[in-house]
């Protein structure tokens, strides 16, 4: 079975062909044109055709196409309700791609929900049927799986963990317009902010970045932390306290068997796991504390694999 998978993100888009076992047969990444969605969707169709050609199949061989959108969707109707880019509102994504590709079976979903569905089908599979999925990257997104099913909520927006309030004493402003959100305190963007603040205060810390030829951001800070730089370790531990607070809320409400973390910051989760565990132990009811904290098994391609999983689980 061949499935077309489109992961349309805020900065980059990945188009690929995936088989029923979750093997990526072909993929191509390019920048998202957020200024003109029509143009961008047409480019996605062109790249999809190139992928089809490159593995020697035809459009008719595709079982369906799964499409992740960077915003709120009505997956039942196949409509993008709203993304933060100008004009990306009330778009009938399903009809557009049906019309352009001639393929009938098209499923669209919010990108983080897709990651959770991908984890269910290709990642931890039978290991967990009740878990929360968190993307910790530029921002923080989430999804909830209960009894093997995605929990959507009334407006298909359940799992907005990034906007749980975790800091009341010194709340930082979140892109959502409110303050004290988890995203404002524990995302990759927040870790970069702490890194830059620490560099301004401590010339020796700045020198460590120059010496190790690392960028002065969350990634560079993680490299230094892994080498034992105390200040860098402290920065990750600080973010871990807030992540732990946010996770505690989720655990007390949802009783997950696991918290599965993806996104860029997931590769630095080992710097934070102990502190997250300590923080959650203090804040989670003892009967709920036996949950696991895991990095996604889907790696960098979680969302792309999730797009394919959507098509398989929403069978024709
Ligand atoms: Zn927020």
PDB file of C-alpha atoms and ligand atoms in Angstrom:
ATOM      1  CA  UNK A   1       0.000   0.000   0.000  1.00  0.00           C
ATOM      2  CA  UNK A   2       1.317   3.446  -0.946  1.00  0.00           C
ATOM      3  CA  UNK A   3       0.184   6.548   0.933  1.00  0.00           C
ATOM      4  CA  UNK A   4       0.859  10.168   0.087  1.00  0.00           C
ATOM      5  CA  UNK A   5       1.841  12.168   3.185  1.00  0.00           C
ATOM      6  CA  UNK A   6       2.012  15.953   3.409  1.00  0.00           C
ATOM      7  CA  UNK A   7       3.260  17.655   6.537  1.00  0.00           C
ATOM      8  CA  UNK A   8       2.631  21.357   6.023  1.00  0.00           C
ATOM      9  CA  UNK A   9       4.288  23.268   8.852  1.00  0.00           C
ATOM     10  CA  UNK A  10       4.734  26.957   9.535  1.00  0.00           C
ATOM     11  CA  UNK A  11       8.241  27.129   8.106  1.00  0.00           C
ATOM     12  CA  UNK A  12       8.772  23.898   6.190  1.00  0.00           C
ATOM     13  CA  UNK A  13       6.712  21.350   4.315  1.00  0.00           C
ATOM     14  CA  UNK A  14       7.619  17.685   3.830  1.00  0.00           C
ATOM     15  CA  UNK A  15       5.953  15.633   1.125  1.00  0.00           C
ATOM     16  CA  UNK A  16       6.539  11.895   0.970  1.00  0.00           C
ATOM     17  CA  UNK A  17       5.317   8.433   0.059  1.00  0.00           C
ATOM     18  CA  UNK A  18       4.976   5.954   2.911  1.00  0.00           C
ATOM     19  CA  UNK A  19       3.972   2.286   2.954  1.00  0.00           C
ATOM     20  CA  UNK A  20       1.617   0.509   5.352  1.00  0.00           C
ATOM     21  CA  UNK A  21       4.493  -0.411   7.687  1.00  0.00           C
ATOM     22  CA  UNK A  22       5.573   3.174   8.161  1.00  0.00           C
ATOM     23  CA  UNK A  23       8.608   2.999   5.859  1.00  0.00           C
ATOM     24  CA  UNK A  24       9.341   6.275   4.114  1.00  0.00           C
ATOM     25  CA  UNK A  25       9.909   5.403   0.443  1.00  0.00           C
ATOM     26  CA  UNK A  26      10.569   8.942  -0.702  1.00  0.00           C
ATOM     27  CA  UNK A  27      10.411  12.419   0.780  1.00  0.00           C
ATOM     28  CA  UNK A  28      11.187  15.959  -0.170  1.00  0.00           C
ATOM     29  CA  UNK A  29      11.372  19.044   2.031  1.00  0.00           C
ATOM     30  CA  UNK A  30      10.853  22.662   1.006  1.00  0.00           C
ATOM     31  CA  UNK A  31       9.904  26.009   2.532  1.00  0.00           C
ATOM     32  CA  UNK A  32       6.240  26.714   3.236  1.00  0.00           C
ATOM     33  CA  UNK A  33       4.871  29.649   1.263  1.00  0.00           C
ATOM     34  CA  UNK A  34       2.692  31.150   3.969  1.00  0.00           C
ATOM     35  CA  UNK A  35       1.952  34.231   1.821  1.00  0.00           C
ATOM     36  CA  UNK A  36      -0.090  32.300  -0.741  1.00  0.00           C
ATOM     37  CA  UNK A  37      -1.753  29.054   0.292  1.00  0.00           C
ATOM     38  CA  UNK A  38      -3.116  28.283  -3.201  1.00  0.00           C
ATOM     39  CA  UNK A  39       0.361  28.497  -4.675  1.00  0.00           C
ATOM     40  CA  UNK A  40       1.770  26.419  -1.860  1.00  0.00           C
ATOM     41  CA  UNK A  41      -0.838  23.687  -2.166  1.00  0.00           C
ATOM     42  CA  UNK A  42      -0.155  23.524  -5.929  1.00  0.00           C
ATOM     43  CA  UNK A  43       3.569  23.159  -5.182  1.00  0.00           C
ATOM     44  CA  UNK A  44       2.717  20.295  -2.789  1.00  0.00           C
ATOM     45  CA  UNK A  45       0.829  18.535  -5.613  1.00  0.00           C
ATOM     46  CA  UNK A  46       3.767  19.002  -7.987  1.00  0.00           C
ATOM     47  CA  UNK A  47       6.218  17.587  -5.439  1.00  0.00           C
ATOM     48  CA  UNK A  48       3.873  14.685  -4.688  1.00  0.00           C
ATOM     49  CA  UNK A  49       3.799  13.814  -8.411  1.00  0.00           C
ATOM     50  CA  UNK A  50       7.615  13.958  -8.471  1.00  0.00           C
ATOM     51  CA  UNK A  51       7.734  11.576  -5.496  1.00  0.00           C
ATOM     52  CA  UNK A  52       5.307   9.204  -7.236  1.00  0.00           C
ATOM     53  CA  UNK A  53       7.468   9.242 -10.382  1.00  0.00           C
ATOM     54  CA  UNK A  54      10.691   8.749  -8.431  1.00  0.00           C
ATOM     55  CA  UNK A  55       9.554   5.429  -6.927  1.00  0.00           C
ATOM     56  CA  UNK A  56       8.069   4.217 -10.219  1.00  0.00           C
ATOM     57  CA  UNK A  57       4.381   4.112  -9.333  1.00  0.00           C
ATOM     58  CA  UNK A  58       1.379   6.032 -10.669  1.00  0.00           C
ATOM     59  CA  UNK A  59      -1.137   8.313  -8.975  1.00  0.00           C
ATOM     60  CA  UNK A  60      -3.712   5.483  -9.124  1.00  0.00           C
ATOM     61  CA  UNK A  61      -1.469   3.376  -6.878  1.00  0.00           C
ATOM     62  CA  UNK A  62      -1.931   5.792  -3.984  1.00  0.00           C
ATOM     63  CA  UNK A  63      -4.391   4.471  -1.387  1.00  0.00           C
ATOM     64  CA  UNK A  64      -4.957   8.005  -0.161  1.00  0.00           C
ATOM     65  CA  UNK A  65      -3.328  11.229   0.978  1.00  0.00           C
ATOM     66  CA  UNK A  66      -2.915  12.405   4.578  1.00  0.00           C
ATOM     67  CA  UNK A  67      -2.353  16.106   5.121  1.00  0.00           C
ATOM     68  CA  UNK A  68      -1.221  17.843   8.317  1.00  0.00           C
ATOM     69  CA  UNK A  69      -2.123  21.490   8.727  1.00  0.00           C
ATOM     70  CA  UNK A  70      -0.446  23.965  11.090  1.00  0.00           C
ATOM     71  CA  UNK A  71      -3.661  25.095  12.754  1.00  0.00           C
ATOM     72  CA  UNK A  72      -7.224  24.282  13.746  1.00  0.00           C
ATOM     73  CA  UNK A  73      -9.001  21.889  11.421  1.00  0.00           C
ATOM     74  CA  UNK A  74     -12.397  20.320  10.985  1.00  0.00           C
ATOM     75  CA  UNK A  75     -11.073  16.918  10.028  1.00  0.00           C
ATOM     76  CA  UNK A  76     -14.536  15.502   9.384  1.00  0.00           C
ATOM     77  CA  UNK A  77     -15.200  18.034   6.623  1.00  0.00           C
ATOM     78  CA  UNK A  78     -11.553  18.391   5.591  1.00  0.00           C
ATOM     79  CA  UNK A  79     -11.450  22.113   6.289  1.00  0.00           C
ATOM     80  CA  UNK A  80      -8.656  24.245   7.708  1.00  0.00           C
ATOM     81  CA  UNK A  81     -10.526  26.547  10.094  1.00  0.00           C
ATOM     82  CA  UNK A  82      -7.650  28.790  10.994  1.00  0.00           C
ATOM     83  CA  UNK A  83      -3.874  29.012  10.957  1.00  0.00           C
ATOM     84  CA  UNK A  84      -1.935  32.090  12.042  1.00  0.00           C
ATOM     85  CA  UNK A  85      -0.964  33.087   8.471  1.00  0.00           C
ATOM     86  CA  UNK A  86      -2.881  35.721   6.533  1.00  0.00           C
ATOM     87  CA  UNK A  87      -5.619  34.156   4.404  1.00  0.00           C
ATOM     88  CA  UNK A  88      -5.178  30.658   5.876  1.00  0.00           C
ATOM     89  CA  UNK A  89      -8.763  30.518   7.078  1.00  0.00           C
ATOM     90  CA  UNK A  90     -11.815  28.418   6.162  1.00  0.00           C
ATOM     91  CA  UNK A  91     -10.013  26.579   3.369  1.00  0.00           C
ATOM     92  CA  UNK A  92     -11.610  23.448   1.931  1.00  0.00           C
ATOM     93  CA  UNK A  93      -8.333  21.538   1.840  1.00  0.00           C
ATOM     94  CA  UNK A  94      -9.894  18.178   1.038  1.00  0.00           C
ATOM     95  CA  UNK A  95     -11.727  19.451  -2.066  1.00  0.00           C
ATOM     96  CA  UNK A  96      -8.641  21.341  -3.272  1.00  0.00           C
ATOM     97  CA  UNK A  97      -6.425  18.254  -3.195  1.00  0.00           C
ATOM     98  CA  UNK A  98      -9.164  15.976  -4.531  1.00  0.00           C
ATOM     99  CA  UNK A  99      -9.578  18.290  -7.489  1.00  0.00           C
ATOM    100  CA  UNK A 100      -5.830  18.652  -8.161  1.00  0.00           C
ATOM    101  CA  UNK A 101      -4.812  15.003  -7.691  1.00  0.00           C
ATOM    102  CA  UNK A 102      -7.956  13.088  -8.654  1.00  0.00           C
ATOM    103  CA  UNK A 103      -7.531  11.058  -5.445  1.00  0.00           C
ATOM    104  CA  UNK A 104     -10.714  10.643  -3.438  1.00  0.00           C
ATOM    105  CA  UNK A 105      -9.449   9.386  -0.050  1.00  0.00           C
ATOM    106  CA  UNK A 106      -7.981  12.468   1.573  1.00  0.00           C
ATOM    107  CA  UNK A 107      -7.704  13.029   5.332  1.00  0.00           C
ATOM    108  CA  UNK A 108      -6.604  16.246   6.985  1.00  0.00           C
ATOM    109  CA  UNK A 109      -5.626  16.766  10.593  1.00  0.00           C
ATOM    110  CA  UNK A 110      -3.889  19.128  12.956  1.00  0.00           C
ATOM    111  CA  UNK A 111      -0.154  18.347  12.940  1.00  0.00           C
ATOM    112  CA  UNK A 112       0.188  17.392  16.614  1.00  0.00           C
ATOM    113  CA  UNK A 113      -2.900  15.168  16.513  1.00  0.00           C
ATOM    114  CA  UNK A 114      -1.301  13.471  13.509  1.00  0.00           C
ATOM    115  CA  UNK A 115       1.888  12.828  15.515  1.00  0.00           C
ATOM    116  CA  UNK A 116      -0.152  11.093  18.228  1.00  0.00           C
ATOM    117  CA  UNK A 117      -1.954   8.960  15.642  1.00  0.00           C
ATOM    118  CA  UNK A 118       1.395   8.111  14.039  1.00  0.00           C
ATOM    119  CA  UNK A 119       2.727   7.021  17.443  1.00  0.00           C
ATOM    120  CA  UNK A 120      -0.311   4.806  17.944  1.00  0.00           C
ATOM    121  CA  UNK A 121       0.118   3.068  14.588  1.00  0.00           C
ATOM    122  CA  UNK A 122       3.864   3.063  13.938  1.00  0.00           C
ATOM    123  CA  UNK A 123       5.572   4.064  17.210  1.00  0.00           C
ATOM    124  CA  UNK A 124       4.807   2.632  20.641  1.00  0.00           C
ATOM    125  CA  UNK A 125       1.819   0.799  19.108  1.00  0.00           C
ATOM    126  CA  UNK A 126       0.587  -1.738  21.667  1.00  0.00           C
ATOM    127  CA  UNK A 127       2.785  -0.449  24.485  1.00  0.00           C
ATOM    128  CA  UNK A 128       0.391   2.391  25.366  1.00  0.00           C
ATOM    129  CA  UNK A 129      -3.277   2.979  24.578  1.00  0.00           C
ATOM    130  CA  UNK A 130      -3.574   5.942  26.949  1.00  0.00           C
ATOM    131  CA  UNK A 131      -0.958   8.601  26.433  1.00  0.00           C
ATOM    132  CA  UNK A 132      -0.395  12.265  25.868  1.00  0.00           C
ATOM    133  CA  UNK A 133       1.817  13.459  23.033  1.00  0.00           C
ATOM    134  CA  UNK A 134       3.725  16.722  23.400  1.00  0.00           C
ATOM    135  CA  UNK A 135       5.644  18.531  20.708  1.00  0.00           C
ATOM    136  CA  UNK A 136       8.295  20.664  22.390  1.00  0.00           C
ATOM    137  CA  UNK A 137       9.806  22.759  19.664  1.00  0.00           C
ATOM    138  CA  UNK A 138       9.513  26.437  18.675  1.00  0.00           C
ATOM    139  CA  UNK A 139       6.205  26.236  20.545  1.00  0.00           C
ATOM    140  CA  UNK A 140       4.503  23.497  22.541  1.00  0.00           C
ATOM    141  CA  UNK A 141       1.574  21.494  21.210  1.00  0.00           C
ATOM    142  CA  UNK A 142      -0.218  18.446  22.497  1.00  0.00           C
ATOM    143  CA  UNK A 143      -2.656  15.657  21.789  1.00  0.00           C
ATOM    144  CA  UNK A 144      -4.508  13.164  23.953  1.00  0.00           C
ATOM    145  CA  UNK A 145      -5.046   9.473  23.177  1.00  0.00           C
ATOM    146  CA  UNK A 146      -7.433   7.573  25.433  1.00  0.00           C
ATOM    147  CA  UNK A 147      -8.280   3.875  24.959  1.00  0.00           C
ATOM    148  CA  UNK A 148      -6.484   4.036  21.593  1.00  0.00           C
ATOM    149  CA  UNK A 149      -8.577   6.940  20.327  1.00  0.00           C
ATOM    150  CA  UNK A 150      -7.728  10.563  19.787  1.00  0.00           C
ATOM    151  CA  UNK A 151      -9.674  12.883  22.093  1.00  0.00           C
ATOM    152  CA  UNK A 152     -10.790  15.850  20.013  1.00  0.00           C
ATOM    153  CA  UNK A 153     -12.935  17.948  22.326  1.00  0.00           C
ATOM    154  CA  UNK A 154     -15.788  20.220  21.325  1.00  0.00           C
ATOM    155  CA  UNK A 155     -13.854  22.260  18.754  1.00  0.00           C
ATOM    156  CA  UNK A 156     -11.263  19.666  17.772  1.00  0.00           C
ATOM    157  CA  UNK A 157      -8.690  21.544  19.868  1.00  0.00           C
ATOM    158  CA  UNK A 158      -8.197  19.286  22.907  1.00  0.00           C
ATOM    159  CA  UNK A 159      -4.627  19.048  24.162  1.00  0.00           C
ATOM    160  CA  UNK A 160      -3.467  22.677  24.000  1.00  0.00           C
ATOM    161  CA  UNK A 161      -0.889  21.917  26.687  1.00  0.00           C
ATOM    162  CA  UNK A 162       1.328  24.781  25.568  1.00  0.00           C
ATOM    163  CA  UNK A 163      -1.105  27.213  27.121  1.00  0.00           C
ATOM    164  CA  UNK A 164      -1.389  25.603  30.532  1.00  0.00           C
ATOM    165  CA  UNK A 165      -0.400  28.282  33.046  1.00  0.00           C
ATOM    166  CA  UNK A 166       2.723  27.143  34.853  1.00  0.00           C
ATOM    167  CA  UNK A 167       4.210  30.413  36.135  1.00  0.00           C
ATOM    168  CA  UNK A 168       2.348  33.007  38.161  1.00  0.00           C
ATOM    169  CA  UNK A 169       5.205  34.796  39.981  1.00  0.00           C
ATOM    170  CA  UNK A 170       7.205  35.940  36.945  1.00  0.00           C
ATOM    171  CA  UNK A 171       5.063  35.052  33.921  1.00  0.00           C
ATOM    172  CA  UNK A 172       6.554  35.504  30.466  1.00  0.00           C
ATOM    173  CA  UNK A 173       4.407  36.617  27.531  1.00  0.00           C
ATOM    174  CA  UNK A 174       3.252  33.791  25.256  1.00  0.00           C
ATOM    175  CA  UNK A 175       2.636  34.169  21.480  1.00  0.00           C
ATOM    176  CA  UNK A 176      -1.055  33.476  22.279  1.00  0.00           C
ATOM    177  CA  UNK A 177      -1.233  36.873  24.016  1.00  0.00           C
ATOM    178  CA  UNK A 178      -1.510  35.520  27.555  1.00  0.00           C
ATOM    179  CA  UNK A 179       1.269  35.171  30.118  1.00  0.00           C
ATOM    180  CA  UNK A 180       2.766  32.339  32.135  1.00  0.00           C
ATOM    181  CA  UNK A 181       1.977  29.632  29.550  1.00  0.00           C
ATOM    182  CA  UNK A 182       4.091  26.471  29.383  1.00  0.00           C
ATOM    183  CA  UNK A 183       5.082  27.456  25.836  1.00  0.00           C
ATOM    184  CA  UNK A 184       6.463  30.775  27.077  1.00  0.00           C
ATOM    185  CA  UNK A 185       8.622  29.006  29.694  1.00  0.00           C
ATOM    186  CA  UNK A 186       9.706  25.605  28.359  1.00  0.00           C
ATOM    187  CA  UNK A 187       9.684  25.673  24.533  1.00  0.00           C
ATOM    188  CA  UNK A 188      12.828  25.739  22.413  1.00  0.00           C
ATOM    189  CA  UNK A 189      12.182  29.466  21.977  1.00  0.00           C
ATOM    190  CA  UNK A 190      12.135  29.934  25.764  1.00  0.00           C
ATOM    191  CA  UNK A 191      15.352  27.916  26.188  1.00  0.00           C
ATOM    192  CA  UNK A 192      17.019  30.119  23.558  1.00  0.00           C
ATOM    193  CA  UNK A 193      15.827  33.182  25.502  1.00  0.00           C
ATOM    194  CA  UNK A 194      17.325  31.845  28.774  1.00  0.00           C
ATOM    195  CA  UNK A 195      20.546  31.077  26.916  1.00  0.00           C
ATOM    196  CA  UNK A 196      20.841  34.617  25.549  1.00  0.00           C
ATOM    197  CA  UNK A 197      20.029  36.106  28.975  1.00  0.00           C
ATOM    198  CA  UNK A 198      22.714  33.976  30.621  1.00  0.00           C
ATOM    199  CA  UNK A 199      25.241  34.938  27.928  1.00  0.00           C
ATOM    200  CA  UNK A 200      24.555  38.639  28.553  1.00  0.00           C
ATOM    201  CA  UNK A 201      25.201  38.162  32.275  1.00  0.00           C
ATOM    202  CA  UNK A 202      28.234  35.894  32.040  1.00  0.00           C
ATOM    203  CA  UNK A 203      31.088  36.472  29.561  1.00  0.00           C
ATOM    204  CA  UNK A 204      32.565  33.069  30.453  1.00  0.00           C
ATOM    205  CA  UNK A 205      29.364  31.398  29.284  1.00  0.00           C
ATOM    206  CA  UNK A 206      29.599  33.292  25.993  1.00  0.00           C
ATOM    207  CA  UNK A 207      33.194  32.133  25.631  1.00  0.00           C
ATOM    208  CA  UNK A 208      32.096  28.509  26.084  1.00  0.00           C
ATOM    209  CA  UNK A 209      29.823  28.862  23.031  1.00  0.00           C
ATOM    210  CA  UNK A 210      32.601  30.415  20.966  1.00  0.00           C
ATOM    211  CA  UNK A 211      35.127  27.807  22.109  1.00  0.00           C
ATOM    212  CA  UNK A 212      32.848  24.896  21.172  1.00  0.00           C
ATOM    213  CA  UNK A 213      31.669  26.692  17.991  1.00  0.00           C
ATOM    214  CA  UNK A 214      28.036  26.364  19.008  1.00  0.00           C
ATOM    215  CA  UNK A 215      25.128  28.644  18.091  1.00  0.00           C
ATOM    216  CA  UNK A 216      23.899  30.752  21.019  1.00  0.00           C
ATOM    217  CA  UNK A 217      20.502  29.107  21.150  1.00  0.00           C
ATOM    218  CA  UNK A 218      18.673  26.096  22.599  1.00  0.00           C
ATOM    219  CA  UNK A 219      20.586  23.634  20.406  1.00  0.00           C
ATOM    220  CA  UNK A 220      23.988  25.094  21.270  1.00  0.00           C
ATOM    221  CA  UNK A 221      23.014  25.165  24.940  1.00  0.00           C
ATOM    222  CA  UNK A 222      22.078  21.461  24.828  1.00  0.00           C
ATOM    223  CA  UNK A 223      25.480  20.592  23.340  1.00  0.00           C
ATOM    224  CA  UNK A 224      27.208  22.455  26.180  1.00  0.00           C
ATOM    225  CA  UNK A 225      24.909  20.885  28.779  1.00  0.00           C
ATOM    226  CA  UNK A 226      25.713  17.403  27.471  1.00  0.00           C
ATOM    227  CA  UNK A 227      29.397  18.260  27.932  1.00  0.00           C
ATOM    228  CA  UNK A 228      28.695  19.154  31.558  1.00  0.00           C
ATOM    229  CA  UNK A 229      28.653  22.968  31.396  1.00  0.00           C
ATOM    230  CA  UNK A 230      26.883  23.855  34.657  1.00  0.00           C
ATOM    231  CA  UNK A 231      25.139  26.973  33.407  1.00  0.00           C
ATOM    232  CA  UNK A 232      23.795  25.134  30.365  1.00  0.00           C
ATOM    233  CA  UNK A 233      22.633  22.248  32.570  1.00  0.00           C
ATOM    234  CA  UNK A 234      20.850  24.758  34.830  1.00  0.00           C
ATOM    235  CA  UNK A 235      19.013  26.268  31.867  1.00  0.00           C
ATOM    236  CA  UNK A 236      17.633  22.886  30.802  1.00  0.00           C
ATOM    237  CA  UNK A 237      16.738  22.030  34.399  1.00  0.00           C
ATOM    238  CA  UNK A 238      14.865  25.328  34.689  1.00  0.00           C
ATOM    239  CA  UNK A 239      12.792  24.500  31.590  1.00  0.00           C
ATOM    240  CA  UNK A 240      12.274  20.977  32.978  1.00  0.00           C
ATOM    241  CA  UNK A 241      10.607  22.337  36.137  1.00  0.00           C
ATOM    242  CA  UNK A 242       7.971  24.089  34.029  1.00  0.00           C
ATOM    243  CA  UNK A 243       7.539  21.075  31.781  1.00  0.00           C
ATOM    244  CA  UNK A 244       7.057  18.992  34.910  1.00  0.00           C
ATOM    245  CA  UNK A 245       4.388  21.389  36.174  1.00  0.00           C
ATOM    246  CA  UNK A 246       2.553  21.280  32.850  1.00  0.00           C
ATOM    247  CA  UNK A 247       2.800  17.484  32.666  1.00  0.00           C
ATOM    248  CA  UNK A 248       1.474  17.222  36.243  1.00  0.00           C
ATOM    249  CA  UNK A 249      -1.749  18.981  35.274  1.00  0.00           C
ATOM    250  CA  UNK A 250      -2.215  16.612  32.336  1.00  0.00           C
ATOM    251  CA  UNK A 251      -1.493  13.532  34.436  1.00  0.00           C
ATOM    252  CA  UNK A 252      -3.889  14.507  37.214  1.00  0.00           C
ATOM    253  CA  UNK A 253      -6.670  15.053  34.681  1.00  0.00           C
ATOM    254  CA  UNK A 254      -6.003  12.271  32.175  1.00  0.00           C
ATOM    255  CA  UNK A 255      -4.137   9.452  33.986  1.00  0.00           C
ATOM    256  CA  UNK A 256      -1.915   8.593  30.980  1.00  0.00           C
ATOM    257  CA  UNK A 257       0.301   5.517  30.907  1.00  0.00           C
ATOM    258  CA  UNK A 258       2.947   7.602  29.155  1.00  0.00           C
ATOM    259  CA  UNK A 259       3.905  11.114  28.191  1.00  0.00           C
ATOM    260  CA  UNK A 260       5.527  10.891  24.755  1.00  0.00           C
ATOM    261  CA  UNK A 261       7.614  13.861  23.700  1.00  0.00           C
ATOM    262  CA  UNK A 262       8.609  14.854  20.186  1.00  0.00           C
ATOM    263  CA  UNK A 263       9.895  18.013  18.502  1.00  0.00           C
ATOM    264  CA  UNK A 264      13.385  19.502  18.495  1.00  0.00           C
ATOM    265  CA  UNK A 265      13.733  19.643  22.283  1.00  0.00           C
ATOM    266  CA  UNK A 266      12.976  15.891  22.562  1.00  0.00           C
ATOM    267  CA  UNK A 267      16.573  15.160  21.543  1.00  0.00           C
ATOM    268  CA  UNK A 268      17.636  16.880  24.781  1.00  0.00           C
ATOM    269  CA  UNK A 269      15.044  15.159  26.977  1.00  0.00           C
ATOM    270  CA  UNK A 270      17.743  13.210  28.852  1.00  0.00           C
ATOM    271  CA  UNK A 271      18.923  16.569  30.253  1.00  0.00           C
ATOM    272  CA  UNK A 272      15.474  17.126  31.734  1.00  0.00           C
ATOM    273  CA  UNK A 273      13.955  13.737  32.622  1.00  0.00           C
ATOM    274  CA  UNK A 274      15.155  13.610  36.264  1.00  0.00           C
ATOM    275  CA  UNK A 275      13.879  17.095  37.050  1.00  0.00           C
ATOM    276  CA  UNK A 276      10.588  16.469  35.232  1.00  0.00           C
ATOM    277  CA  UNK A 277      10.132  13.303  37.322  1.00  0.00           C
ATOM    278  CA  UNK A 278      10.965  15.113  40.588  1.00  0.00           C
ATOM    279  CA  UNK A 279       8.542  17.918  39.756  1.00  0.00           C
ATOM    280  CA  UNK A 280       5.726  15.595  38.738  1.00  0.00           C
ATOM    281  CA  UNK A 281       6.223  13.443  41.857  1.00  0.00           C
ATOM    282  CA  UNK A 282       5.529  16.548  43.945  1.00  0.00           C
ATOM    283  CA  UNK A 283       2.430  17.514  41.995  1.00  0.00           C
ATOM    284  CA  UNK A 284       0.764  14.321  40.803  1.00  0.00           C
ATOM    285  CA  UNK A 285      -1.562  12.256  42.979  1.00  0.00           C
ATOM    286  CA  UNK A 286       0.366   9.172  44.108  1.00  0.00           C
ATOM    287  CA  UNK A 287      -2.032   6.719  42.439  1.00  0.00           C
ATOM    288  CA  UNK A 288      -1.268   8.333  39.052  1.00  0.00           C
ATOM    289  CA  UNK A 289       2.518   8.552  39.342  1.00  0.00           C
ATOM    290  CA  UNK A 290       3.483   5.338  37.549  1.00  0.00           C
ATOM    291  CA  UNK A 291       3.516   6.879  34.067  1.00  0.00           C
ATOM    292  CA  UNK A 292       6.492   6.725  31.690  1.00  0.00           C
ATOM    293  CA  UNK A 293       8.207   9.682  30.061  1.00  0.00           C
ATOM    294  CA  UNK A 294       9.450   8.734  26.601  1.00  0.00           C
ATOM    295  CA  UNK A 295      10.910  10.302  23.507  1.00  0.00           C
ATOM    296  CA  UNK A 296       8.823   9.520  20.413  1.00  0.00           C
ATOM    297  CA  UNK A 297       9.855   6.427  18.466  1.00  0.00           C
ATOM    298  CA  UNK A 298       9.068   8.254  15.229  1.00  0.00           C
ATOM    299  CA  UNK A 299      11.973  10.713  15.413  1.00  0.00           C
ATOM    300  CA  UNK A 300      12.116  13.755  13.177  1.00  0.00           C
ATOM    301  CA  UNK A 301       9.494  12.258  10.848  1.00  0.00           C
ATOM    302  CA  UNK A 302       6.746  11.892  13.460  1.00  0.00           C
ATOM    303  CA  UNK A 303       4.354  14.284  11.736  1.00  0.00           C
ATOM    304  CA  UNK A 304       4.972  12.862   8.244  1.00  0.00           C
ATOM    305  CA  UNK A 305       4.371   9.303   9.480  1.00  0.00           C
ATOM    306  CA  UNK A 306       1.338  10.623  11.323  1.00  0.00           C
ATOM    307  CA  UNK A 307      -0.095  11.970   8.067  1.00  0.00           C
ATOM    308  CA  UNK A 308       0.171   8.475   6.570  1.00  0.00           C
ATOM    309  CA  UNK A 309      -1.306   6.874   9.692  1.00  0.00           C
ATOM    310  CA  UNK A 310      -4.368   9.121   9.345  1.00  0.00           C
ATOM    311  CA  UNK A 311      -5.128   7.582   5.974  1.00  0.00           C
ATOM    312  CA  UNK A 312      -4.769   4.013   7.237  1.00  0.00           C
ATOM    313  CA  UNK A 313      -6.884   4.555  10.356  1.00  0.00           C
ATOM    314  CA  UNK A 314      -9.551   6.499   8.461  1.00  0.00           C
ATOM    315  CA  UNK A 315      -9.985   3.708   5.948  1.00  0.00           C
ATOM    316  CA  UNK A 316     -12.096   4.304   2.863  1.00  0.00           C
TER     317      UNK A 316
HETATM  318 ZN1  LIG B   1      -0.129  30.765  25.530  1.00  0.00          ZN
END
